[in-house]
Backbone as JSON, one array per atom type, in Angstrom:
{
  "sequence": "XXXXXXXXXXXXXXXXXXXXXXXXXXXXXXXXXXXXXXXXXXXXXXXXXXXXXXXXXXXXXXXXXXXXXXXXXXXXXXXXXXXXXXXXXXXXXXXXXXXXXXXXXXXXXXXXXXXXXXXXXXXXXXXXXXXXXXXX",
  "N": [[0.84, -1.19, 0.0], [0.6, 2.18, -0.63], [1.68, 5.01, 0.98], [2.04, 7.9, 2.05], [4.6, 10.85, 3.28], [3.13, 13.91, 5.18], [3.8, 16.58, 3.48], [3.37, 19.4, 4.37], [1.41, 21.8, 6.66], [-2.11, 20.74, 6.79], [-4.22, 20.44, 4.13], [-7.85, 22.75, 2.93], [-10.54, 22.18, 1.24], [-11.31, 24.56, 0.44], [-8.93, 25.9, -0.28], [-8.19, 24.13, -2.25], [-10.05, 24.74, -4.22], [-9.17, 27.39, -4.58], [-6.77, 26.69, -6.11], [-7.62, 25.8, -8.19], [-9.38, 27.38, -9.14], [-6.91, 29.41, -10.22], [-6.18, 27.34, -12.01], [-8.63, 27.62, -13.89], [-9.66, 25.32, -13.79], [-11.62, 22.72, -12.84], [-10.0, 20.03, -10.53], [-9.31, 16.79, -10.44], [-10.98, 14.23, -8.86], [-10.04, 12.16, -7.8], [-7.57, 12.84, -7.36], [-7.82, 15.0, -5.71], [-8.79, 14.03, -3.35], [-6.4, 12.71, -2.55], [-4.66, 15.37, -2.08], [-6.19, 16.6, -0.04], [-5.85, 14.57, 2.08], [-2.77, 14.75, 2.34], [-1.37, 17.09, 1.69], [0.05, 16.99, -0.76], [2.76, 15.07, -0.57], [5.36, 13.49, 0.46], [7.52, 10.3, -0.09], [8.34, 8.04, 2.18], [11.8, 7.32, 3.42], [12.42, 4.97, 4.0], [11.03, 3.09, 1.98], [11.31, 2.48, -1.53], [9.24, 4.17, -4.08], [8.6, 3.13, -7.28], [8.44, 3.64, -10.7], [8.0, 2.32, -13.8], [8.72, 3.26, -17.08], [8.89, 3.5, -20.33], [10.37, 1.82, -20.68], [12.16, 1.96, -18.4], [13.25, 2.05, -15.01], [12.21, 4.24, -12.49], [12.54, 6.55, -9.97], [10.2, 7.22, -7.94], [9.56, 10.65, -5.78], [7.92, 12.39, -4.91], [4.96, 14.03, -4.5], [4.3, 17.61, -5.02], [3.7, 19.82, -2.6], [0.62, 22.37, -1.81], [1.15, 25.1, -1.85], [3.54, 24.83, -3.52], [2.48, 24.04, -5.77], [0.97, 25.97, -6.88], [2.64, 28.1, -7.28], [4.69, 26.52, -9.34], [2.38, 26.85, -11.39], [2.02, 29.38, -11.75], [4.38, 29.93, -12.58], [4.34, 29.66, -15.54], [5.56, 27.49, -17.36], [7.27, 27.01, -20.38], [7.07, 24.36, -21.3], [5.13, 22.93, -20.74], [2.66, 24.8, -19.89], [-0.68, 25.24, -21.95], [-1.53, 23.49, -21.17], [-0.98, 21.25, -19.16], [-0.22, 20.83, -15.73], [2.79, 20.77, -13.01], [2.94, 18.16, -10.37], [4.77, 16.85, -9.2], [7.78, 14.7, -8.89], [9.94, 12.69, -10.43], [12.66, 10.17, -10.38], [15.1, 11.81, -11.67], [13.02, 13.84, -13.2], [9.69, 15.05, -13.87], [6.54, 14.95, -12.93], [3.34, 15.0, -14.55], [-0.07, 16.5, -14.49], [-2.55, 16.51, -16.99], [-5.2, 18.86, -17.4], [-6.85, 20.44, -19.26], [-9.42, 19.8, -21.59], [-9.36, 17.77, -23.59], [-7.39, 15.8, -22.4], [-7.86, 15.84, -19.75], [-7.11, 15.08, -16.04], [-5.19, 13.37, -16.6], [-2.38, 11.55, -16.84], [1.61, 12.81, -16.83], [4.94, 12.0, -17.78], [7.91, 14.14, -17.62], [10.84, 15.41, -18.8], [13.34, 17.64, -18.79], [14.2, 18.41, -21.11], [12.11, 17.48, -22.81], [8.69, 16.84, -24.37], [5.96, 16.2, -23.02], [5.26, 12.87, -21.81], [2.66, 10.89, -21.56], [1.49, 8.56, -18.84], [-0.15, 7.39, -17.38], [-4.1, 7.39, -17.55], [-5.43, 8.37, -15.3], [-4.98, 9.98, -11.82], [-5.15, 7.76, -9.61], [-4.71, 5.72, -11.25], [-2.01, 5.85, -11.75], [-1.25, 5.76, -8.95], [-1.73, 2.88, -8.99], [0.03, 2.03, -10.54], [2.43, 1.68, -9.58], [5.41, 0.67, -8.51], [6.11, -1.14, -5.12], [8.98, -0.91, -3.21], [11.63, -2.18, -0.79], [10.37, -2.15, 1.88], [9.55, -1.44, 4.93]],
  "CA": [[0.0, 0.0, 0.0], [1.06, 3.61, -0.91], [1.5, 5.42, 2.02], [2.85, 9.33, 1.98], [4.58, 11.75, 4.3], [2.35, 15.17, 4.92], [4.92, 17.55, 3.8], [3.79, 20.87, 5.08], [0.13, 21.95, 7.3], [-2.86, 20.09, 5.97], [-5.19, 22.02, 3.59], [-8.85, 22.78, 3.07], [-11.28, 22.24, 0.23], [-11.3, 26.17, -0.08], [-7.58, 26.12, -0.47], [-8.15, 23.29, -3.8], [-10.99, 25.41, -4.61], [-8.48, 28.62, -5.04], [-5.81, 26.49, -6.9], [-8.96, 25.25, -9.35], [-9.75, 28.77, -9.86], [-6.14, 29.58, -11.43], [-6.11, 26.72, -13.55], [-9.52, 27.78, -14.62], [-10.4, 23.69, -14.2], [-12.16, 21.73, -11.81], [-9.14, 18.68, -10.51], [-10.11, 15.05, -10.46], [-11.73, 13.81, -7.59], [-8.91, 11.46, -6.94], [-6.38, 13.43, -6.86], [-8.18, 16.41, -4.71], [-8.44, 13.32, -1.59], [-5.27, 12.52, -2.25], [-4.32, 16.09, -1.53], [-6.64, 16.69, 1.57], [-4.97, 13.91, 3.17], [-1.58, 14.69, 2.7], [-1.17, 18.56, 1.11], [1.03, 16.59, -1.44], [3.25, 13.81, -0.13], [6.76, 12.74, 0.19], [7.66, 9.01, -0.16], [9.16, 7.53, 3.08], [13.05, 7.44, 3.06], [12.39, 3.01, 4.31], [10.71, 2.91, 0.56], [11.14, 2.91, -2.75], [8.15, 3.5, -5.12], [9.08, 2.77, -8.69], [7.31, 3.98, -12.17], [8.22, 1.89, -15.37], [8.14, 4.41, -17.97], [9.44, 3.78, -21.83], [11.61, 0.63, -20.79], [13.11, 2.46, -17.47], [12.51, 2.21, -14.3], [12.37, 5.4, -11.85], [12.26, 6.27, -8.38], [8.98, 8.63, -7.46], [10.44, 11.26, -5.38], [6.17, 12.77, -4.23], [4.0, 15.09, -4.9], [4.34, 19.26, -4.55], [2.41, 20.95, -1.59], [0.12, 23.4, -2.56], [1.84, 26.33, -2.31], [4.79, 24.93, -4.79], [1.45, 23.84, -7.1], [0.58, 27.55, -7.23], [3.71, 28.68, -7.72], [4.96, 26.36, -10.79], [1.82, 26.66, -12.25], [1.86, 30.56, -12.33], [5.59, 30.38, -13.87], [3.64, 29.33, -17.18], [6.84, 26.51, -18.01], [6.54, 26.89, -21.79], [6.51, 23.31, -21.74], [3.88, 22.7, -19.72], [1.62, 25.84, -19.92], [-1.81, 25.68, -21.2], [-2.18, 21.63, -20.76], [-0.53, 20.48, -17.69], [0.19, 21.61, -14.3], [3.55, 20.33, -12.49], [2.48, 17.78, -9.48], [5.64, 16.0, -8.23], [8.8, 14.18, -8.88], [10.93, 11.25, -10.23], [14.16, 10.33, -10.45], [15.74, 12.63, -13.04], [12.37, 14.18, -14.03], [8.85, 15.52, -13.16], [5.11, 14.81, -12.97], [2.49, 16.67, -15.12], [-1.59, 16.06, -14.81], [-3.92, 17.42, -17.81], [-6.31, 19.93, -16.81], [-7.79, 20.68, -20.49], [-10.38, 18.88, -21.64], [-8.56, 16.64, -24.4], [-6.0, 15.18, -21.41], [-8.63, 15.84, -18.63], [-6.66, 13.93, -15.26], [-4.25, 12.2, -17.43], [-0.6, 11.9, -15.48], [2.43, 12.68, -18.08], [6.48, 12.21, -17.21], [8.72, 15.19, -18.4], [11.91, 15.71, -18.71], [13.68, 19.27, -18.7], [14.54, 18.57, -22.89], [11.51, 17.05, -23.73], [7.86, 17.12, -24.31], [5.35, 15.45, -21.44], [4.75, 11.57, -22.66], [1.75, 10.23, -21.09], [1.71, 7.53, -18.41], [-1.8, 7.2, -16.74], [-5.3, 7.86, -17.85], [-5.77, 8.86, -14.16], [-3.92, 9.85, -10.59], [-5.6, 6.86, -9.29], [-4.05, 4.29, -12.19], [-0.98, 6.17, -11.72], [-0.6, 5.28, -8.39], [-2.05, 1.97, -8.81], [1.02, 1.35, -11.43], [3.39, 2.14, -8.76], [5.84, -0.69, -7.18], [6.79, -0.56, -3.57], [10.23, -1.77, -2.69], [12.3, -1.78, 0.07], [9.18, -2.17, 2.95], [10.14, -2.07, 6.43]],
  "C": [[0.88, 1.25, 0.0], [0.95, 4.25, 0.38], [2.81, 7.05, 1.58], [3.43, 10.2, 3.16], [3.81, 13.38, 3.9], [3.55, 16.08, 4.77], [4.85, 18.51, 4.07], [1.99, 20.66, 5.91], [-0.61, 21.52, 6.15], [-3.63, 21.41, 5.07], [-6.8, 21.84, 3.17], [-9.21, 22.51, 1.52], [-11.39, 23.52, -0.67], [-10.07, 26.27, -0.34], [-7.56, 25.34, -2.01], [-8.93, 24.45, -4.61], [-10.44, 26.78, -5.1], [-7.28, 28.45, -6.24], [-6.67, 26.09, -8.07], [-8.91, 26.92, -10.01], [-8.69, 29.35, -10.6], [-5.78, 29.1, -12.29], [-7.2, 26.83, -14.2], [-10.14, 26.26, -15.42], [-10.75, 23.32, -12.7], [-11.04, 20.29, -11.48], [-10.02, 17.86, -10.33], [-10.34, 14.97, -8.96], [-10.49, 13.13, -7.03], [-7.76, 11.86, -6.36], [-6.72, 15.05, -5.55], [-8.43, 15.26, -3.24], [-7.13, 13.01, -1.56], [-4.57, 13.54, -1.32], [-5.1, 16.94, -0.39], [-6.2, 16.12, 2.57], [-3.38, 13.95, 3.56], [-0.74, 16.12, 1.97], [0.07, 17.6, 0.19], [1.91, 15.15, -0.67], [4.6, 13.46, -0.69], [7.01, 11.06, 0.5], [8.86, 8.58, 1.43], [10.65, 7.06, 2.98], [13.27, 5.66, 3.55], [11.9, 2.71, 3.12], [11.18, 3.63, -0.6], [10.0, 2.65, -3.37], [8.57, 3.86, -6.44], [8.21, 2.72, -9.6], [8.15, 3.47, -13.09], [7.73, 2.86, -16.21], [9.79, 4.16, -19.31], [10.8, 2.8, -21.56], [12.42, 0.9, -19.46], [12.69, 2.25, -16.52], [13.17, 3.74, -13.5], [11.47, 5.95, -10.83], [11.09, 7.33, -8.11], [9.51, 9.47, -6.03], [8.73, 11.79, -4.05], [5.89, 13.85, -5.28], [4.02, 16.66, -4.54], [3.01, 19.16, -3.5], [1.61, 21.58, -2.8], [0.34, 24.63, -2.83], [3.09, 26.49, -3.3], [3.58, 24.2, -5.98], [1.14, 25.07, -8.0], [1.88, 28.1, -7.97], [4.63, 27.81, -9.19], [3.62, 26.58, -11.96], [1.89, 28.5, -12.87], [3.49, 30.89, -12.93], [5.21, 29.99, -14.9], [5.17, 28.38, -17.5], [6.18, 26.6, -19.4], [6.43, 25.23, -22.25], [5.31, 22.49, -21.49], [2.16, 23.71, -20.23], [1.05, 25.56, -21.33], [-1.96, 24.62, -20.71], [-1.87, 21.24, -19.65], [-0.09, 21.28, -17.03], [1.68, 20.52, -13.68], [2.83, 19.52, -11.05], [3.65, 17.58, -8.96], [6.85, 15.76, -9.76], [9.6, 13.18, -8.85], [12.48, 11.35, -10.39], [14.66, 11.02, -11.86], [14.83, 13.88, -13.96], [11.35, 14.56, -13.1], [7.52, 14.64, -13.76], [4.39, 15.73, -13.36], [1.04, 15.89, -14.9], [-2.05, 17.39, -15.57], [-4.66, 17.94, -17.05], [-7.55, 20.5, -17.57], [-8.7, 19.44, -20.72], [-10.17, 17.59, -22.21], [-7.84, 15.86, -23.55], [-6.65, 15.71, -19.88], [-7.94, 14.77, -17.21], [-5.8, 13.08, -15.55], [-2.58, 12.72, -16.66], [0.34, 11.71, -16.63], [4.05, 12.52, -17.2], [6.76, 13.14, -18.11], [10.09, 15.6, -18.04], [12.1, 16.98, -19.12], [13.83, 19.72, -20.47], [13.55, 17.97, -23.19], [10.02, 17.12, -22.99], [7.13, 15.49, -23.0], [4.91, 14.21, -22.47], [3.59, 11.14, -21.24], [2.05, 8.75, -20.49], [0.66, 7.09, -17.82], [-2.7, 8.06, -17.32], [-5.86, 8.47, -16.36], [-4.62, 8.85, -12.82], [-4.32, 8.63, -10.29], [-4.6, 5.48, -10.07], [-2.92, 4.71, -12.08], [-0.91, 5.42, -10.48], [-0.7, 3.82, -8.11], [-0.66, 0.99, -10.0], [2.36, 1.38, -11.03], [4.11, 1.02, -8.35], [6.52, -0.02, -6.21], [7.74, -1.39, -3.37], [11.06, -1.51, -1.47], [11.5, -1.78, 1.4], [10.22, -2.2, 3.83], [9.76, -3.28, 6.7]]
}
């Protein structure tokens, strides 16, 4: 089972509800409990969770708070900006979820030289494609 550390004070519905309003989208359901329960989430330093992606594997690092959600999303990354928002962090690389309608919830990997490749149709299947290694 996936299990996260809370990395900063928890946050409210009205707090999603303000980061909704600058992406001018409504987030997925799954991913808005995710981040009630854990304002984002760092991976326990007794685990590794591991994403297969394009033949590789790579270490998931977590998920941004909400105040570093706000803040990459209003640097517009020209690779990123209008479609995806920055969530989190793997080894060597980042996490993007769609927000537009075409890529609605959809979880992408991105590297700093290249465009976001798609890895889940949802946060949910994302983290359900996750392996856990290293358990206590």
């Amino acid at each position: 089972m996936l299990e996260f550390n809370t990395t900063k004070d928890l946050i409210s519905l009205s707090d999603l509800q303000n980061l909704e309003s600058a992406l001018g989208a409504i987030l997925p359901e799954d991913y808005k409990t995710h981040m009630l329960k854990y304002n984002g989430g760092r991976v326990s330093w007794t685990k590794s969770y591991i994403l297969e992606y394009n033949g590789s594997e790579y270490e998931l690092g977590g998920f941004k708070e909400l105040d570093k959600l706000k803040f990459f999303f209003e640097s517009k990354n020209p690779i990123l900006y209008p479609k995806y928002f920055s969530f989190g962090d793997i080894e060597g690389g980042y996490l993007a979820m769609g927000y537009q309608e075409e890529n609605y919830g959809q979880i992408f990997v991105y590297f700093s030289d290249e465009a976001p490749q798609k890895v889940a149709n949802s946060f949910s299947e994302f983290l359900q494609s996750i392996k856990v290694v290293n358990e206590e």
